[in-house]
PDB file of C-alpha atoms and ligand atoms in Angstrom:
ATOM      1  CA  UNK A   1       0.000   0.000   0.000  1.00  0.00           C
ATOM      2  CA  UNK A   2       1.146   3.524  -0.618  1.00  0.00           C
ATOM      3  CA  UNK A   3       0.232   7.132   0.031  1.00  0.00           C
ATOM      4  CA  UNK A   4      -1.980   6.737  -3.022  1.00  0.00           C
ATOM      5  CA  UNK A   5      -4.307   4.891  -0.676  1.00  0.00           C
ATOM      6  CA  UNK A   6      -5.368   8.117   1.041  1.00  0.00           C
ATOM      7  CA  UNK A   7      -8.987   8.651   0.273  1.00  0.00           C
ATOM      8  CA  UNK A   8     -10.116  11.567  -1.786  1.00  0.00           C
ATOM      9  CA  UNK A   9     -11.755  12.994   1.317  1.00  0.00           C
ATOM     10  CA  UNK A  10      -8.469  12.727   3.237  1.00  0.00           C
ATOM     11  CA  UNK A  11      -6.642  14.644   0.544  1.00  0.00           C
ATOM     12  CA  UNK A  12      -9.303  17.338   0.467  1.00  0.00           C
ATOM     13  CA  UNK A  13      -9.194  17.637   4.250  1.00  0.00           C
ATOM     14  CA  UNK A  14      -5.416  17.961   4.211  1.00  0.00           C
ATOM     15  CA  UNK A  15      -5.524  20.591   1.490  1.00  0.00           C
ATOM     16  CA  UNK A  16      -8.172  22.786   3.058  1.00  0.00           C
ATOM     17  CA  UNK A  17      -6.617  22.517   6.518  1.00  0.00           C
ATOM     18  CA  UNK A  18      -3.830  24.741   5.217  1.00  0.00           C
ATOM     19  CA  UNK A  19      -4.879  26.325   1.936  1.00  0.00           C
ATOM     20  CA  UNK A  20      -2.097  28.055   0.040  1.00  0.00           C
ATOM     21  CA  UNK A  21      -2.287  31.419  -1.709  1.00  0.00           C
ATOM     22  CA  UNK A  22      -5.842  32.162  -0.636  1.00  0.00           C
ATOM     23  CA  UNK A  23      -6.951  35.763  -0.829  1.00  0.00           C
ATOM     24  CA  UNK A  24      -7.029  38.776  -3.072  1.00  0.00           C
ATOM     25  CA  UNK A  25      -3.747  39.875  -4.656  1.00  0.00           C
ATOM     26  CA  UNK A  26      -3.840  43.653  -4.718  1.00  0.00           C
ATOM     27  CA  UNK A  27      -0.848  44.049  -7.057  1.00  0.00           C
ATOM     28  CA  UNK A  28      -1.972  41.379  -9.524  1.00  0.00           C
ATOM     29  CA  UNK A  29      -1.401  41.790 -13.253  1.00  0.00           C
ATOM     30  CA  UNK A  30      -4.581  39.949 -14.135  1.00  0.00           C
ATOM     31  CA  UNK A  31      -7.634  38.360 -12.625  1.00  0.00           C
ATOM     32  CA  UNK A  32     -10.126  35.790 -13.861  1.00  0.00           C
ATOM     33  CA  UNK A  33     -13.481  34.852 -12.386  1.00  0.00           C
ATOM     34  CA  UNK A  34     -15.823  32.017 -13.223  1.00  0.00           C
ATOM     35  CA  UNK A  35     -19.004  30.789 -11.637  1.00  0.00           C
ATOM     36  CA  UNK A  36     -21.169  27.716 -11.804  1.00  0.00           C
ATOM     37  CA  UNK A  37     -24.875  28.557 -11.797  1.00  0.00           C
ATOM     38  CA  UNK A  38     -25.848  25.034 -10.820  1.00  0.00           C
ATOM     39  CA  UNK A  39     -23.881  24.723  -7.610  1.00  0.00           C
ATOM     40  CA  UNK A  40     -23.541  28.472  -7.038  1.00  0.00           C
ATOM     41  CA  UNK A  41     -19.800  28.255  -6.477  1.00  0.00           C
ATOM     42  CA  UNK A  42     -17.257  30.702  -7.801  1.00  0.00           C
ATOM     43  CA  UNK A  43     -13.512  30.824  -8.195  1.00  0.00           C
ATOM     44  CA  UNK A  44     -11.444  33.920  -8.798  1.00  0.00           C
ATOM     45  CA  UNK A  45      -7.748  33.724  -9.590  1.00  0.00           C
ATOM     46  CA  UNK A  46      -5.151  36.468  -9.607  1.00  0.00           C
ATOM     47  CA  UNK A  47      -1.821  36.224 -11.410  1.00  0.00           C
ATOM     48  CA  UNK A  48       1.377  38.218 -11.102  1.00  0.00           C
ATOM     49  CA  UNK A  49       4.015  37.850 -13.797  1.00  0.00           C
ATOM     50  CA  UNK A  50       7.726  38.460 -13.980  1.00  0.00           C
ATOM     51  CA  UNK A  51      10.405  38.255 -16.648  1.00  0.00           C
ATOM     52  CA  UNK A  52      12.816  35.391 -16.211  1.00  0.00           C
ATOM     53  CA  UNK A  53      15.476  34.451 -18.711  1.00  0.00           C
ATOM     54  CA  UNK A  54      13.675  36.470 -21.369  1.00  0.00           C
ATOM     55  CA  UNK A  55      10.398  34.689 -20.707  1.00  0.00           C
ATOM     56  CA  UNK A  56       7.261  35.829 -19.013  1.00  0.00           C
ATOM     57  CA  UNK A  57       6.561  33.535 -16.110  1.00  0.00           C
ATOM     58  CA  UNK A  58       4.034  33.441 -13.309  1.00  0.00           C
ATOM     59  CA  UNK A  59       5.642  34.896 -10.225  1.00  0.00           C
ATOM     60  CA  UNK A  60       2.697  34.137  -7.984  1.00  0.00           C
ATOM     61  CA  UNK A  61      -0.957  33.201  -8.099  1.00  0.00           C
ATOM     62  CA  UNK A  62      -3.741  33.506  -5.578  1.00  0.00           C
ATOM     63  CA  UNK A  63      -7.430  32.674  -5.423  1.00  0.00           C
ATOM     64  CA  UNK A  64     -10.711  33.076  -3.685  1.00  0.00           C
ATOM     65  CA  UNK A  65     -13.433  30.474  -3.743  1.00  0.00           C
ATOM     66  CA  UNK A  66     -16.924  30.711  -2.417  1.00  0.00           C
ATOM     67  CA  UNK A  67     -18.472  27.479  -1.357  1.00  0.00           C
ATOM     68  CA  UNK A  68     -16.923  24.222  -2.351  1.00  0.00           C
ATOM     69  CA  UNK A  69     -14.062  22.514  -0.538  1.00  0.00           C
ATOM     70  CA  UNK A  70     -12.876  20.678  -3.630  1.00  0.00           C
ATOM     71  CA  UNK A  71     -12.556  23.913  -5.561  1.00  0.00           C
ATOM     72  CA  UNK A  72     -10.573  25.392  -2.664  1.00  0.00           C
ATOM     73  CA  UNK A  73      -8.297  22.353  -2.550  1.00  0.00           C
ATOM     74  CA  UNK A  74      -7.694  22.350  -6.300  1.00  0.00           C
ATOM     75  CA  UNK A  75      -7.145  26.117  -6.409  1.00  0.00           C
ATOM     76  CA  UNK A  76      -4.706  25.895  -3.524  1.00  0.00           C
ATOM     77  CA  UNK A  77      -2.666  23.229  -5.294  1.00  0.00           C
ATOM     78  CA  UNK A  78      -2.984  24.898  -8.670  1.00  0.00           C
ATOM     79  CA  UNK A  79      -1.707  28.253  -7.440  1.00  0.00           C
ATOM     80  CA  UNK A  80       1.331  26.497  -6.008  1.00  0.00           C
ATOM     81  CA  UNK A  81       1.881  24.571  -9.234  1.00  0.00           C
ATOM     82  CA  UNK A  82       1.640  27.682 -11.384  1.00  0.00           C
ATOM     83  CA  UNK A  83       4.575  29.474  -9.795  1.00  0.00           C
ATOM     84  CA  UNK A  84       7.431  29.647 -12.250  1.00  0.00           C
ATOM     85  CA  UNK A  85       5.369  28.411 -15.197  1.00  0.00           C
ATOM     86  CA  UNK A  86       5.549  30.311 -18.447  1.00  0.00           C
ATOM     87  CA  UNK A  87       2.285  31.628 -19.862  1.00  0.00           C
ATOM     88  CA  UNK A  88       2.423  28.912 -22.516  1.00  0.00           C
ATOM     89  CA  UNK A  89       2.957  26.202 -19.906  1.00  0.00           C
ATOM     90  CA  UNK A  90       0.050  27.538 -17.839  1.00  0.00           C
ATOM     91  CA  UNK A  91      -2.184  27.671 -20.904  1.00  0.00           C
ATOM     92  CA  UNK A  92      -1.431  24.035 -21.580  1.00  0.00           C
ATOM     93  CA  UNK A  93      -2.607  22.913 -18.127  1.00  0.00           C
ATOM     94  CA  UNK A  94      -6.101  21.504 -17.813  1.00  0.00           C
ATOM     95  CA  UNK A  95      -8.183  20.683 -14.775  1.00  0.00           C
ATOM     96  CA  UNK A  96      -6.661  17.210 -14.497  1.00  0.00           C
ATOM     97  CA  UNK A  97      -3.183  18.715 -14.350  1.00  0.00           C
ATOM     98  CA  UNK A  98      -4.235  21.328 -11.829  1.00  0.00           C
ATOM     99  CA  UNK A  99      -5.850  18.768  -9.543  1.00  0.00           C
ATOM    100  CA  UNK A 100      -3.248  16.054 -10.013  1.00  0.00           C
ATOM    101  CA  UNK A 101      -2.190  15.836  -6.337  1.00  0.00           C
ATOM    102  CA  UNK A 102      -5.781  14.902  -5.497  1.00  0.00           C
ATOM    103  CA  UNK A 103      -5.856  12.087  -8.031  1.00  0.00           C
ATOM    104  CA  UNK A 104      -8.860  11.646 -10.269  1.00  0.00           C
ATOM    105  CA  UNK A 105     -11.761  13.766  -9.137  1.00  0.00           C
ATOM    106  CA  UNK A 106     -15.033  11.925  -8.518  1.00  0.00           C
ATOM    107  CA  UNK A 107     -17.548  12.529 -11.316  1.00  0.00           C
ATOM    108  CA  UNK A 108     -19.589  14.918  -9.219  1.00  0.00           C
ATOM    109  CA  UNK A 109     -16.467  16.960  -8.447  1.00  0.00           C
ATOM    110  CA  UNK A 110     -14.999  17.234 -11.919  1.00  0.00           C
ATOM    111  CA  UNK A 111     -16.640  20.597 -12.462  1.00  0.00           C
ATOM    112  CA  UNK A 112     -14.865  21.900  -9.340  1.00  0.00           C
ATOM    113  CA  UNK A 113     -11.517  21.376 -11.050  1.00  0.00           C
ATOM    114  CA  UNK A 114     -12.903  22.831 -14.252  1.00  0.00           C
ATOM    115  CA  UNK A 115     -13.841  25.974 -12.356  1.00  0.00           C
ATOM    116  CA  UNK A 116     -10.220  26.439 -11.339  1.00  0.00           C
ATOM    117  CA  UNK A 117      -9.087  25.838 -14.904  1.00  0.00           C
ATOM    118  CA  UNK A 118     -11.672  28.349 -16.072  1.00  0.00           C
ATOM    119  CA  UNK A 119     -10.486  30.990 -13.632  1.00  0.00           C
ATOM    120  CA  UNK A 120      -6.902  30.419 -14.763  1.00  0.00           C
ATOM    121  CA  UNK A 121      -7.882  30.736 -18.421  1.00  0.00           C
ATOM    122  CA  UNK A 122      -9.774  33.938 -17.756  1.00  0.00           C
ATOM    123  CA  UNK A 123      -6.826  35.360 -15.847  1.00  0.00           C
ATOM    124  CA  UNK A 124      -4.438  34.432 -18.661  1.00  0.00           C
ATOM    125  CA  UNK A 125      -6.839  35.880 -21.222  1.00  0.00           C
ATOM    126  CA  UNK A 126      -7.343  39.097 -19.318  1.00  0.00           C
ATOM    127  CA  UNK A 127      -3.601  39.620 -19.390  1.00  0.00           C
ATOM    128  CA  UNK A 128      -3.125  38.959 -23.105  1.00  0.00           C
ATOM    129  CA  UNK A 129      -1.776  41.925 -24.971  1.00  0.00           C
ATOM    130  CA  UNK A 130      -1.506  43.896 -21.789  1.00  0.00           C
ATOM    131  CA  UNK A 131       1.907  42.776 -20.721  1.00  0.00           C
ATOM    132  CA  UNK A 132       4.071  45.264 -22.556  1.00  0.00           C
ATOM    133  CA  UNK A 133       3.242  48.331 -20.535  1.00  0.00           C
ATOM    134  CA  UNK A 134       3.036  48.609 -16.774  1.00  0.00           C
ATOM    135  CA  UNK A 135      -0.511  47.909 -15.730  1.00  0.00           C
ATOM    136  CA  UNK A 136      -2.500  49.565 -12.995  1.00  0.00           C
ATOM    137  CA  UNK A 137      -3.866  47.280 -10.347  1.00  0.00           C
ATOM    138  CA  UNK A 138      -6.973  45.528 -11.622  1.00  0.00           C
ATOM    139  CA  UNK A 139     -10.318  46.655 -10.385  1.00  0.00           C
ATOM    140  CA  UNK A 140     -10.759  43.847  -7.986  1.00  0.00           C
ATOM    141  CA  UNK A 141     -11.023  45.577  -4.651  1.00  0.00           C
ATOM    142  CA  UNK A 142     -14.562  46.719  -5.204  1.00  0.00           C
ATOM    143  CA  UNK A 143     -15.706  43.321  -6.417  1.00  0.00           C
ATOM    144  CA  UNK A 144     -16.279  40.601  -3.929  1.00  0.00           C
ATOM    145  CA  UNK A 145     -17.298  37.065  -4.543  1.00  0.00           C
ATOM    146  CA  UNK A 146     -20.446  37.664  -2.592  1.00  0.00           C
ATOM    147  CA  UNK A 147     -21.185  40.684  -4.732  1.00  0.00           C
ATOM    148  CA  UNK A 148     -20.671  38.681  -7.877  1.00  0.00           C
ATOM    149  CA  UNK A 149     -22.991  35.996  -6.584  1.00  0.00           C
ATOM    150  CA  UNK A 150     -25.800  38.483  -7.012  1.00  0.00           C
ATOM    151  CA  UNK A 151     -25.097  39.025 -10.668  1.00  0.00           C
ATOM    152  CA  UNK A 152     -28.089  37.934 -12.727  1.00  0.00           C
ATOM    153  CA  UNK A 153     -26.066  35.945 -15.247  1.00  0.00           C
ATOM    154  CA  UNK A 154     -24.916  33.655 -12.460  1.00  0.00           C
ATOM    155  CA  UNK A 155     -28.435  32.808 -11.410  1.00  0.00           C
ATOM    156  CA  UNK A 156     -30.084  32.154 -14.737  1.00  0.00           C
ATOM    157  CA  UNK A 157     -27.177  30.784 -16.772  1.00  0.00           C
ATOM    158  CA  UNK A 158     -27.154  27.156 -17.827  1.00  0.00           C
ATOM    159  CA  UNK A 159     -23.485  26.793 -18.673  1.00  0.00           C
ATOM    160  CA  UNK A 160     -21.389  24.613 -16.482  1.00  0.00           C
ATOM    161  CA  UNK A 161     -18.713  27.266 -16.115  1.00  0.00           C
ATOM    162  CA  UNK A 162     -19.316  30.885 -17.019  1.00  0.00           C
ATOM    163  CA  UNK A 163     -17.081  33.901 -17.111  1.00  0.00           C
ATOM    164  CA  UNK A 164     -18.280  36.678 -14.902  1.00  0.00           C
ATOM    165  CA  UNK A 165     -17.554  40.288 -15.694  1.00  0.00           C
ATOM    166  CA  UNK A 166     -15.080  41.803 -13.305  1.00  0.00           C
TER     167      UNK A 166
HETATM  168 FE1  FES B 201     -19.501  23.284  -7.550  1.00  0.00          FE
HETATM  169 FE2  FES B 201     -17.443  22.326  -6.279  1.00  0.00          FE
HETATM  170  S1  FES B 201     -19.520  21.784  -5.986  1.00  0.00           S
HETATM  171  S2  FES B 201     -17.448  23.936  -7.692  1.00  0.00           S
END
């Protein structure tokens, strides 16, 4: 038997006992937010970039999640994993990659990982073309996850993962 024998619940418990990189990043270069109308959960991810060896890499990433423990666990692991990744490497990562330390997500939890992937994609997209000039801090302080929960598109949408306007 190996450490692989830890149950999914054990891994989630371990991850949320000490979540990494949780909270708003006030000096972020980009931010992405997605929500799931069916479960009502949301994930927001902030990214900060730096130049390293002539490449643009993720210096740090942080997140907020409202609701689901699996999304928190995946986002915590993902934001750790993303440090030092180039934009291209980050773009190539899917929800399975981002949740790898948890093993395969149960069918009912797959969308939790997809939310984290969606938030990452939105954050990467929101930065595209904006990296040449110094950017002001994104307008994230006035938006809260709770505030976004009241947005009408979150309540009536049918998509599994939807981008929410920042
Ligand atoms: Fe919906 Fe986890 S239950 S994101």
